[in-house]
């Protein structure tokens, strides 16, 4: 039997299944395959899942099932996991207005790396980023793929309030604030798109495994999209900027 | 509309129910009540379904005006409840008439009081729950703590008319200022050396001022990491997880916890003891004792049997 997964209790109502010890697209795929495989079984007593970079947390009701019972059952699902096809991941375009009031730290980031503003924008908006996982805040994506050429330390003094939609850099990570929050990220731009909206279906713009592209837009386009978003016309599957 | 009116909100009162699981993969906290024991019994005492929404008051209680007859129950922390100025008991059904006023004279013990009202608080469900998630500003009353003048709608009638009216001492949660919590070792326990684990299991840890519905920050003898790094690759957090931050101090994660975190998970508080965590306040102390996963789950089953017995006692 394949023993690459390790099952470890995490309290009396959850356990983790470790798929590896690294942050890599391969380990991430294993975690997602495992989640799809388990979820398809609709096992009674499982309440929730938290997939992360290298493990899957399974939350269960211990009055219905137990660790030994569940881990034995899930182990039997591991065979053939390598052959399981993951559904094609969505590529979601996130329009960003870079610099100015929308991205007050763009100039600082450019200066630190001796780049022009446009070079920072080009470097930030060229990769296709992988959404490894969500956490920290509702709808917040942990993205992989940023070019180290624009990796920038956090601000020495965090801001008291960063508005939702702000796009920032912290170390070698880039991310989007889904809700207003305090924080120390270097803010380089802002998107009118909502990553978390309880009144919308889907509530969350991204799912683990999705891919993301930042699309630079001008102020006019930013406002047009803001209006579409406010009117509920934004569709994550159809929305593409040519 | 059948509703209650908040005359004064107290320090931090929110609408809560059993929480909002199912969205943790998107970074959405579960939320819900901090003290599930007191919450469940409060609903039993007014004939509500176990998941009905109630009020959770922190450190000081609200003042509430009722405009219709109903049944209420107050459980958890003793904040010296009064009906029209006269003392009323905790852990029992209280009949309310239109025009009655509920208030609290001051905290005597514990930290969080639950107020269940027959019919339940009927704010709109958001993603399947009425609980307030303060960090996401979602659910409950407009995603926020209650304020003066709030009118909270109530559900129609009682779910069960022939319900339990009082609880014996043994079924009430015994709130303590220095509880010993039973814990189960966590996934990263081996990162900590003998000294750190001995500290955790033999010392008193003080609850810091920086404690809230997300978690309790503790201070006491340091628990250093000796194997590997003081950070882990960000990963899932279950209720009652004890993380150890970079300075060697433990944090107990509670209802509004983030779904993932990057500190090593040294241990987890047994579910049956989480209500005791909900009832300590800054300055109180916690101690820890190790039990097995099997013991933790059998304690939970025993408690569930008791609750089911009480639900059927009527």
Coordinates of C-alpha atoms in Angstrom, one line a residue:
Chain A
X1 CA 0.0 0.0 0.0
X2 CA 1.1 3.5 -0.7
X3 CA 2.3 5.1 2.5
X4 CA 3.3 8.5 1.4
X5 CA 0.5 10.1 3.4
X6 CA 0.8 10.5 7.1
X7 CA -2.3 10.7 9.3
X8 CA -1.9 12.7 12.5
X9 CA -4.6 13.6 15.0
X10 CA -5.1 17.3 15.6
X11 CA -7.4 17.4 18.6
X12 CA -10.5 15.2 19.3
X13 CA -12.4 16.5 16.3
X14 CA -9.9 16.8 13.5
X15 CA -6.8 15.2 12.0
X16 CA -4.4 16.1 9.3
X17 CA -3.2 14.1 6.3
X18 CA 0.3 15.2 5.4
X19 CA 1.2 14.9 1.7
X20 CA 4.7 16.3 1.9
X21 CA 7.0 18.7 3.6
X22 CA 7.4 21.3 0.9
X23 CA 5.6 24.1 -0.9
X24 CA 5.4 22.9 -4.5
X25 CA 2.8 22.5 -7.2
X26 CA 3.2 18.7 -7.0
X27 CA 2.5 18.5 -3.3
X28 CA -0.4 21.0 -3.7
X29 CA -1.9 18.7 -6.4
X30 CA -1.7 15.7 -4.1
X31 CA -3.6 17.6 -1.4
X32 CA -6.3 18.6 -3.9
X33 CA -6.6 15.1 -5.3
X34 CA -7.0 13.7 -1.9
X35 CA -9.7 16.3 -1.1
X36 CA -11.7 15.5 -4.2
X37 CA -11.4 11.8 -3.7
X38 CA -12.6 12.0 0.0
X39 CA -15.3 14.5 -0.7
X40 CA -16.8 12.2 -3.4
X41 CA -17.3 9.5 -0.9
X42 CA -19.6 11.7 1.2
X43 CA -18.5 10.0 4.4
X44 CA -20.9 10.5 7.4
X45 CA -19.4 12.5 10.3
X46 CA -17.0 14.6 8.2
X47 CA -17.9 18.3 8.7
X48 CA -15.3 20.3 7.0
X49 CA -11.9 20.3 5.2
X50 CA -9.0 22.7 5.4
X51 CA -6.5 22.1 2.5
X52 CA -3.2 23.9 2.8
X53 CA 0.2 23.8 1.1
X54 CA 1.2 20.3 2.2
X55 CA -1.6 18.8 4.2
X56 CA -5.3 18.3 4.3
X57 CA -7.1 18.9 7.6
X58 CA -10.3 16.8 8.0
X59 CA -12.8 18.1 10.7
X60 CA -15.2 15.5 12.0
X61 CA -17.9 14.9 14.6
X62 CA -16.4 12.5 17.1
X63 CA -19.9 11.5 18.2
X64 CA -20.4 10.0 14.7
X65 CA -17.0 8.6 13.8
X66 CA -13.5 8.3 15.0
X67 CA -9.9 8.8 14.0
X68 CA -9.1 5.1 13.5
X69 CA -12.2 4.4 11.6
X70 CA -11.8 7.4 9.3
X71 CA -8.1 7.0 8.7
X72 CA -8.6 3.3 7.8
X73 CA -11.3 4.3 5.4
X74 CA -9.4 7.2 3.8
X75 CA -6.3 5.0 3.4
X76 CA -8.3 2.7 1.2
X77 CA -9.0 5.7 -1.1
X78 CA -5.3 6.4 -1.7
X79 CA -4.8 3.8 -4.3
X80 CA -4.9 5.2 -7.8
X81 CA -4.8 8.7 -6.6
X82 CA -1.9 9.5 -8.9
X83 CA -4.2 8.6 -11.9
X84 CA -7.0 10.9 -10.7
X85 CA -7.5 13.8 -13.0
X86 CA -7.9 17.1 -11.4
X87 CA -10.6 19.3 -12.9
X88 CA -9.1 22.0 -15.1
X89 CA -8.3 25.0 -13.0
X90 CA -9.9 28.3 -13.8
X91 CA -7.7 31.2 -14.8
X92 CA -9.2 34.3 -13.2
X93 CA -8.2 37.7 -14.3
X94 CA -7.9 40.3 -11.6
X95 CA -8.0 43.9 -13.0
X96 CA -5.6 46.1 -11.0
X97 CA -5.1 49.9 -11.0
X98 CA -1.4 50.2 -10.1
X99 CA 0.2 53.1 -8.3
X100 CA -1.3 56.5 -7.2
X101 CA -3.8 56.4 -4.3
X102 CA -4.6 52.8 -5.3
X103 CA -1.1 51.7 -4.8
X104 CA 0.7 54.2 -2.5
X105 CA 3.9 52.0 -2.1
X106 CA 4.5 51.4 -5.8
X107 CA 7.2 54.1 -6.0
X108 CA 8.9 52.8 -2.9
X109 CA 9.0 49.2 -4.3
X110 CA 10.4 50.5 -7.6
X111 CA 13.0 52.6 -5.8
X112 CA 14.2 49.7 -3.6
X113 CA 14.8 47.5 -6.6
X114 CA 16.1 50.3 -8.9
X115 CA 13.2 49.7 -11.3
X116 CA 10.8 52.1 -13.1
X117 CA 7.1 52.0 -12.0
X118 CA 6.2 50.4 -15.3
X119 CA 8.9 47.7 -14.8
X120 CA 7.4 46.8 -11.4
X121 CA 3.9 46.6 -13.0
X122 CA 5.2 44.4 -15.8
X123 CA 7.0 42.1 -13.5
X124 CA 4.0 41.8 -11.2
X125 CA 1.5 41.3 -13.9
X126 CA 3.3 38.9 -16.2
X127 CA 3.2 35.5 -14.3
X128 CA 0.2 33.2 -14.0
X129 CA 0.0 32.7 -10.2
X130 CA -1.2 29.5 -8.5
X131 CA -3.7 29.8 -5.7
X132 CA -2.1 27.3 -3.3
X133 CA -4.6 27.7 -0.5
X134 CA -6.9 30.2 1.2
X135 CA -6.7 31.3 4.8
X136 CA -5.8 34.2 7.1
X137 CA -8.9 36.1 6.0
X138 CA -12.1 35.0 4.2
X139 CA -11.1 34.8 0.5
X140 CA -7.4 35.5 1.0
X141 CA -5.3 33.6 -1.5
X142 CA -1.8 32.3 -0.8
X143 CA -0.3 32.8 -4.3
X144 CA 2.8 31.1 -5.7
X145 CA 4.8 32.5 -8.6
X146 CA 5.9 36.0 -7.8
X147 CA 9.3 37.0 -9.4
X148 CA 11.9 37.6 -6.6
X149 CA 13.0 40.7 -8.5
X150 CA 10.2 42.6 -6.7
X151 CA 10.3 40.8 -3.4
X152 CA 10.1 43.6 -0.7
X153 CA 10.1 43.5 3.1
X154 CA 6.9 44.6 4.9
X155 CA 6.6 48.2 6.0
X156 CA 8.3 48.9 9.3
X157 CA 5.0 50.4 10.6
X158 CA 1.8 48.6 9.6
X159 CA -1.1 50.6 8.4
X160 CA -4.2 50.9 10.6
X161 CA -6.6 50.2 7.8
X162 CA -5.9 48.8 4.4
X163 CA -9.0 48.9 2.1
X164 CA -10.5 45.7 0.6
X165 CA -9.1 45.0 -2.9
X166 CA -5.6 46.3 -2.1
X167 CA -2.9 44.4 -3.9
X168 CA 0.4 44.1 -2.0
X169 CA 3.8 42.6 -1.6
X170 CA 5.2 41.1 1.7
X171 CA 8.6 39.5 1.3
X172 CA 8.4 37.1 -1.7
X173 CA 4.6 36.8 -1.5
X174 CA 2.0 38.9 -3.3
X175 CA -1.7 39.0 -2.3
X176 CA -5.0 40.8 -2.3
X177 CA -6.8 42.0 0.8
X178 CA -10.4 40.6 0.7
X179 CA -11.7 42.8 3.5
X180 CA -10.6 46.0 5.2
X181 CA -7.9 45.1 7.6
X182 CA -4.8 46.5 9.3
X183 CA -1.5 45.3 7.8
X184 CA 2.1 45.9 6.9
X185 CA 2.1 44.9 3.2
X186 CA 3.6 47.2 0.5
X187 CA 0.6 48.3 -1.5
X188 CA 1.2 48.6 -5.2
X189 CA -2.4 48.6 -6.6
X190 CA -6.0 48.0 -6.1
X191 CA -8.7 45.8 -7.7
X192 CA -12.4 46.6 -7.9
X193 CA -13.2 42.9 -7.8
X194 CA -14.5 41.4 -4.5
X195 CA -12.7 38.3 -3.4
X196 CA -15.4 37.7 -0.6
X197 CA -19.0 38.8 -0.9
X198 CA -21.6 36.9 1.2
X199 CA -24.4 38.3 -1.0
X200 CA -23.0 36.8 -4.2
X201 CA -22.8 33.3 -5.6
X202 CA -20.1 32.2 -5.5
X203 CA -19.3 33.9 -2.2
X204 CA -15.6 33.4 -2.7
X205 CA -13.9 34.4 -6.0
X206 CA -11.1 31.8 -5.8
X207 CA -10.8 28.2 -5.0
X208 CA -7.7 26.3 -4.1
X209 CA -6.0 25.3 -7.3
X210 CA -7.3 28.2 -9.4
X211 CA -4.9 30.4 -11.4
X212 CA -4.7 34.1 -11.3
X213 CA -3.5 36.9 -13.6
X214 CA -3.2 40.5 -12.6
X215 CA -4.3 42.7 -15.5
X216 CA -3.2 46.3 -15.4
X217 CA -6.1 48.7 -16.0
X218 CA -6.4 52.5 -16.2
X219 CA -8.5 54.6 -13.9
X220 CA -11.4 54.7 -16.3
X221 CA -11.6 51.0 -16.7
X222 CA -11.2 50.6 -12.9
X223 CA -14.4 52.7 -12.4
X224 CA -16.3 50.9 -15.1
X225 CA -15.5 47.5 -13.5
X226 CA -16.3 49.0 -10.0
X227 CA -19.8 49.8 -11.3
X228 CA -20.3 46.3 -12.8
X229 CA -19.2 44.8 -9.5
X230 CA -21.6 47.0 -7.5
X231 CA -24.4 45.9 -9.9
X232 CA -23.6 42.3 -9.4
X233 CA -22.7 41.8 -13.1
X234 CA -19.2 40.5 -12.5
X235 CA -18.9 36.9 -13.5
X236 CA -15.7 35.1 -12.5
X237 CA -16.0 32.6 -15.4
X238 CA -16.8 35.0 -18.2
X239 CA -14.8 38.0 -17.2
X240 CA -11.8 38.4 -19.4
X241 CA -9.9 41.5 -20.4
X242 CA -8.5 41.3 -24.0
Chain B
X1 CA -42.8 42.3 14.7
X2 CA -41.9 40.2 17.7
X3 CA -38.5 41.6 18.8
X4 CA -36.3 42.6 21.6
X5 CA -34.8 46.1 22.0
X6 CA -31.3 46.6 23.2
X7 CA -31.3 49.5 25.7
X8 CA -27.7 49.2 26.4
X9 CA -25.3 46.7 24.7
X10 CA -22.8 45.8 27.4
X11 CA -19.2 45.7 26.6
X12 CA -19.3 43.2 23.7
X13 CA -22.6 41.4 23.0
X14 CA -23.0 39.4 19.8
X15 CA -25.6 37.1 18.2
X16 CA -24.2 33.6 18.1
X17 CA -25.3 30.1 17.2
X18 CA -23.4 26.8 16.7
X19 CA -21.3 28.3 14.0
X20 CA -20.7 28.3 10.3
X21 CA -18.6 25.3 9.3
X22 CA -18.2 24.3 5.6
X23 CA -16.3 27.3 4.3
X24 CA -12.9 26.9 6.1
X25 CA -11.2 26.0 2.8
X26 CA -12.0 29.6 1.7
X27 CA -10.5 31.1 4.8
X28 CA -13.9 31.6 6.5
X29 CA -13.8 31.2 10.3
X30 CA -16.4 28.9 11.9
X31 CA -17.4 31.4 14.7
X32 CA -20.4 30.5 16.8
X33 CA -20.5 30.5 20.6
X34 CA -17.4 30.3 22.7
X35 CA -19.0 28.1 25.4
X36 CA -21.0 25.4 23.8
X37 CA -22.1 23.8 27.1
X38 CA -23.8 26.9 28.5
X39 CA -25.3 27.7 25.1
X40 CA -26.8 24.3 24.6
X41 CA -28.4 24.2 28.1
X42 CA -29.7 27.8 27.7
X43 CA -31.6 26.7 24.5
X44 CA -32.9 23.5 26.3
X45 CA -34.3 25.7 29.1
X46 CA -36.4 27.7 26.8
X47 CA -37.5 24.9 24.5
X48 CA -35.5 25.9 21.5
X49 CA -33.8 23.7 18.9
X50 CA -30.1 23.1 19.9
X51 CA -28.8 25.4 17.1
X52 CA -31.1 28.4 17.8
X53 CA -29.3 31.8 17.9
X54 CA -28.8 33.5 21.3
X55 CA -26.9 36.4 22.7
X56 CA -23.3 36.1 24.0
X57 CA -22.4 38.9 26.4
X58 CA -18.7 39.5 27.4
X59 CA -17.7 40.8 30.9
X60 CA -20.7 43.1 31.2
X61 CA -24.3 42.3 30.3
X62 CA -26.7 44.1 28.1
X63 CA -30.0 45.8 29.1
X64 CA -32.9 44.4 27.1
X65 CA -36.5 45.5 26.8
X66 CA -39.1 42.9 25.9
X67 CA -42.4 43.8 24.1
X68 CA -44.2 40.5 24.4
X69 CA -44.4 37.4 26.7
X70 CA -41.7 34.8 26.3
X71 CA -39.4 32.5 28.2
X72 CA -35.7 33.2 28.6
X73 CA -32.7 31.5 30.2
X74 CA -29.4 32.8 31.4
X75 CA -26.3 30.6 31.6
X76 CA -22.6 30.7 31.7
X77 CA -20.9 33.6 33.6
X78 CA -22.8 35.1 36.5
X79 CA -23.3 38.8 35.8
X80 CA -26.0 39.1 38.5
X81 CA -29.1 39.2 36.2
X82 CA -32.1 41.2 37.2
X83 CA -35.7 41.2 35.9
X84 CA -37.2 44.7 36.4
X85 CA -34.5 45.2 39.0
X86 CA -35.1 42.1 41.0
X87 CA -32.5 39.3 41.0
X88 CA -33.3 36.2 38.9
X89 CA -31.5 32.9 38.8
X90 CA -29.1 31.4 36.2
X91 CA -29.6 27.9 34.7
X92 CA -33.4 28.1 34.9
X93 CA -36.4 29.1 32.8
X94 CA -37.6 32.7 33.4
X95 CA -41.0 33.8 32.3
X96 CA -41.1 37.3 30.8
X97 CA -44.1 39.5 30.2
X98 CA -44.4 42.4 27.7
X99 CA -42.7 45.5 29.1
X100 CA -40.2 43.5 31.2
X101 CA -36.6 44.7 31.4
X102 CA -33.6 42.4 31.8
X103 CA -30.4 43.9 33.1
X104 CA -27.2 42.8 34.8
X105 CA -25.8 44.3 38.0
X106 CA -22.2 43.2 37.4
X107 CA -19.8 40.3 36.8
X108 CA -19.5 37.9 39.7
X109 CA -17.8 34.9 38.0
X110 CA -16.8 33.8 34.5
X111 CA -16.5 35.9 31.4
X112 CA -19.3 35.1 29.0
X113 CA -23.1 35.0 29.6
X114 CA -25.6 33.3 27.3
X115 CA -29.1 34.6 27.0
X116 CA -31.5 32.3 25.1
X117 CA -35.0 33.5 24.3
X118 CA -37.8 31.2 23.2
X119 CA -38.1 31.2 19.4
X120 CA -34.4 32.2 19.0
X121 CA -32.9 35.4 17.6
X122 CA -34.1 35.5 14.0
X123 CA -31.5 37.6 12.2
X124 CA -31.0 36.5 8.6
X125 CA -28.8 33.4 8.0
X126 CA -25.6 34.2 6.2
X127 CA -24.0 31.1 4.6
X128 CA -26.1 28.8 6.8
X129 CA -25.6 30.5 10.2
X130 CA -26.7 33.4 12.3
X131 CA -23.5 33.7 14.2
X132 CA -21.5 36.9 14.1
X133 CA -18.0 36.6 12.6
X134 CA -16.4 39.8 13.8
X135 CA -13.2 39.6 11.8
X136 CA -15.2 39.2 8.5
X137 CA -17.9 41.6 9.7
X138 CA -20.4 39.0 8.6
X139 CA -23.5 37.4 10.1
X140 CA -25.4 38.2 13.3
X141 CA -26.6 41.8 13.5
X142 CA -25.0 43.4 10.5
X143 CA -21.7 41.6 11.2
X144 CA -21.0 43.7 14.3
X145 CA -21.4 43.8 18.1
X146 CA -24.8 45.0 19.3
X147 CA -25.4 48.7 20.0
X148 CA -28.0 50.7 21.7
X149 CA -31.3 50.8 19.9
X150 CA -30.9 47.6 18.0
X151 CA -34.2 45.7 17.5
X152 CA -33.6 42.0 17.2
X153 CA -36.4 39.9 15.6
X154 CA -37.3 36.6 17.2
X155 CA -38.4 33.4 15.7
X156 CA -42.0 32.3 16.1
X157 CA -42.9 30.3 19.1
X158 CA -41.1 27.5 20.8
X159 CA -39.9 24.4 19.2
X160 CA -40.8 22.3 22.3
X161 CA -43.5 23.4 24.7
X162 CA -42.8 20.8 27.4
X163 CA -39.2 21.6 28.1
X164 CA -36.7 21.5 31.0
X165 CA -37.2 24.3 33.5
X166 CA -34.2 24.1 35.8
X167 CA -30.8 22.4 36.0
X168 CA -29.1 20.7 39.0
X169 CA -25.7 21.9 40.1
X170 CA -24.0 19.0 38.5
X171 CA -25.2 19.9 35.0
X172 CA -24.3 23.5 35.2
X173 CA -20.9 24.6 33.9
X174 CA -18.7 25.2 36.9
X175 CA -16.8 28.4 35.8
X176 CA -13.4 28.7 37.4
X177 CA -10.6 31.4 37.4
X178 CA -7.8 28.8 37.4
X179 CA -9.0 25.7 35.5
X180 CA -6.8 22.8 34.6
X181 CA -7.5 21.9 31.0
X182 CA -7.2 18.5 29.5
X183 CA -5.1 18.5 26.3
X184 CA -4.1 16.1 23.6
X185 CA -0.6 16.3 22.0
X186 CA -0.6 18.1 18.6
X187 CA 1.0 17.5 15.2
X188 CA 4.2 19.5 16.0
X189 CA 4.7 18.4 19.6
X190 CA 8.0 16.8 18.8
X191 CA 9.5 20.2 17.8
X192 CA 9.5 21.1 21.5
X193 CA 12.0 19.7 23.9
X194 CA 11.6 18.1 27.3
X195 CA 11.9 21.4 29.2
X196 CA 9.3 23.2 27.1
X197 CA 6.7 20.4 27.4
X198 CA 7.4 20.1 31.2
X199 CA 6.8 23.9 31.5
X200 CA 3.5 23.5 29.6
X201 CA 2.3 20.6 31.8
X202 CA 3.5 21.9 35.2
X203 CA 3.2 25.7 35.1
X204 CA 0.3 28.2 35.4
X205 CA -0.2 30.4 32.4
X206 CA -1.8 33.8 32.7
X207 CA -4.5 35.0 30.3
X208 CA -3.4 38.2 28.7
X209 CA -5.3 41.4 27.9
X210 CA -4.9 40.6 24.2
X211 CA -7.5 37.8 24.3
X212 CA -10.7 37.8 22.3
X213 CA -13.0 35.5 20.4
X214 CA -10.2 34.6 18.1
X215 CA -8.0 33.3 20.9
X216 CA -6.4 33.6 24.3
X217 CA -2.8 34.8 24.5
X218 CA -1.1 33.3 27.5
X219 CA 2.0 34.2 29.3
X220 CA 4.2 32.0 31.5
X221 CA 7.4 30.0 31.3
X222 CA 8.6 29.8 27.7
X223 CA 8.1 26.7 25.6
X224 CA 11.1 26.8 23.2
X225 CA 11.3 25.0 19.9
X226 CA 14.4 22.7 19.9
X227 CA 13.9 20.7 16.7
X228 CA 13.4 22.5 13.5
X229 CA 12.1 26.0 12.9
X230 CA 9.7 28.1 15.0
X231 CA 7.4 28.5 12.0
X232 CA 5.6 25.8 10.1
X233 CA 4.2 25.9 6.6
X234 CA 0.8 27.5 7.1
X235 CA -1.7 24.8 7.9
X236 CA -5.2 24.2 9.3
X237 CA -6.2 25.0 12.8
X238 CA -8.9 23.1 14.7
X239 CA -10.9 24.4 17.7
X240 CA -8.8 24.6 20.9
X241 CA -5.5 24.4 19.1
X242 CA -2.6 25.5 21.3
X243 CA 0.0 27.3 19.1
X244 CA 3.3 28.5 20.4
X245 CA 4.4 31.8 18.9
X246 CA 8.0 32.8 18.2
X247 CA 8.6 34.1 21.7
X248 CA 7.7 30.6 23.2
X249 CA 4.3 31.7 24.6
X250 CA 1.1 29.7 24.0
X251 CA -2.0 30.9 22.3
X252 CA -5.3 28.9 22.6
X253 CA -7.4 29.3 19.4
X254 CA -11.2 29.7 19.8
X255 CA -14.4 30.4 17.8
X256 CA -13.3 33.3 15.5
X257 CA -9.8 31.7 14.9
X258 CA -8.2 32.0 11.5
X259 CA -8.6 28.8 9.5
X260 CA -4.8 28.5 9.0
X261 CA -1.7 29.5 10.9
X262 CA 2.0 29.3 10.8
X263 CA 3.0 28.6 14.4
X264 CA 3.6 25.0 15.5
X265 CA 0.6 23.2 17.1
X266 CA 1.9 21.8 20.3
X267 CA -1.4 20.5 21.7
X268 CA -5.2 20.8 21.5
X269 CA -7.7 21.4 24.4
X270 CA -10.2 18.6 24.7
X271 CA -13.6 19.7 23.3
X272 CA -15.3 19.1 26.7
X273 CA -13.0 21.7 28.3
X274 CA -13.3 24.4 25.7
X275 CA -16.2 26.0 27.7
X276 CA -13.8 26.5 30.6
X277 CA -11.5 28.4 28.2
X278 CA -14.4 30.6 27.2
X279 CA -15.1 31.5 30.8
X280 CA -11.6 32.7 31.9
X281 CA -10.8 36.4 31.6
X282 CA -7.6 38.4 31.5
X283 CA -5.6 37.8 34.7
X284 CA -7.0 34.3 35.3
X285 CA -4.7 31.4 35.0
X286 CA -4.7 28.1 33.1
X287 CA -3.0 24.8 33.7
X288 CA -2.7 21.8 31.4
X289 CA -2.9 18.1 31.8
X290 CA -2.3 15.5 29.1
X291 CA -5.0 12.9 28.2
X292 CA -5.3 10.6 25.3
X293 CA -7.4 11.2 22.2
X294 CA -9.6 8.2 23.2
X295 CA -10.2 9.6 26.6
X296 CA -11.1 13.0 25.2
X297 CA -13.7 11.5 22.9
X298 CA -15.2 9.2 25.5
X299 CA -15.6 12.3 27.8
X300 CA -17.4 14.0 25.0
X301 CA -19.7 11.0 24.5
X302 CA -20.6 10.9 28.2
X303 CA -21.4 14.6 28.1
X304 CA -23.5 14.1 25.0
X305 CA -25.5 11.3 26.7
X306 CA -26.2 13.6 29.7
X307 CA -27.3 16.4 27.4
X308 CA -29.6 14.0 25.5
X309 CA -31.0 12.8 28.8
X310 CA -31.7 16.4 29.8
X311 CA -33.3 17.2 26.5
X312 CA -35.7 14.3 27.0
X313 CA -36.4 15.0 30.7
X314 CA -38.8 17.9 30.0

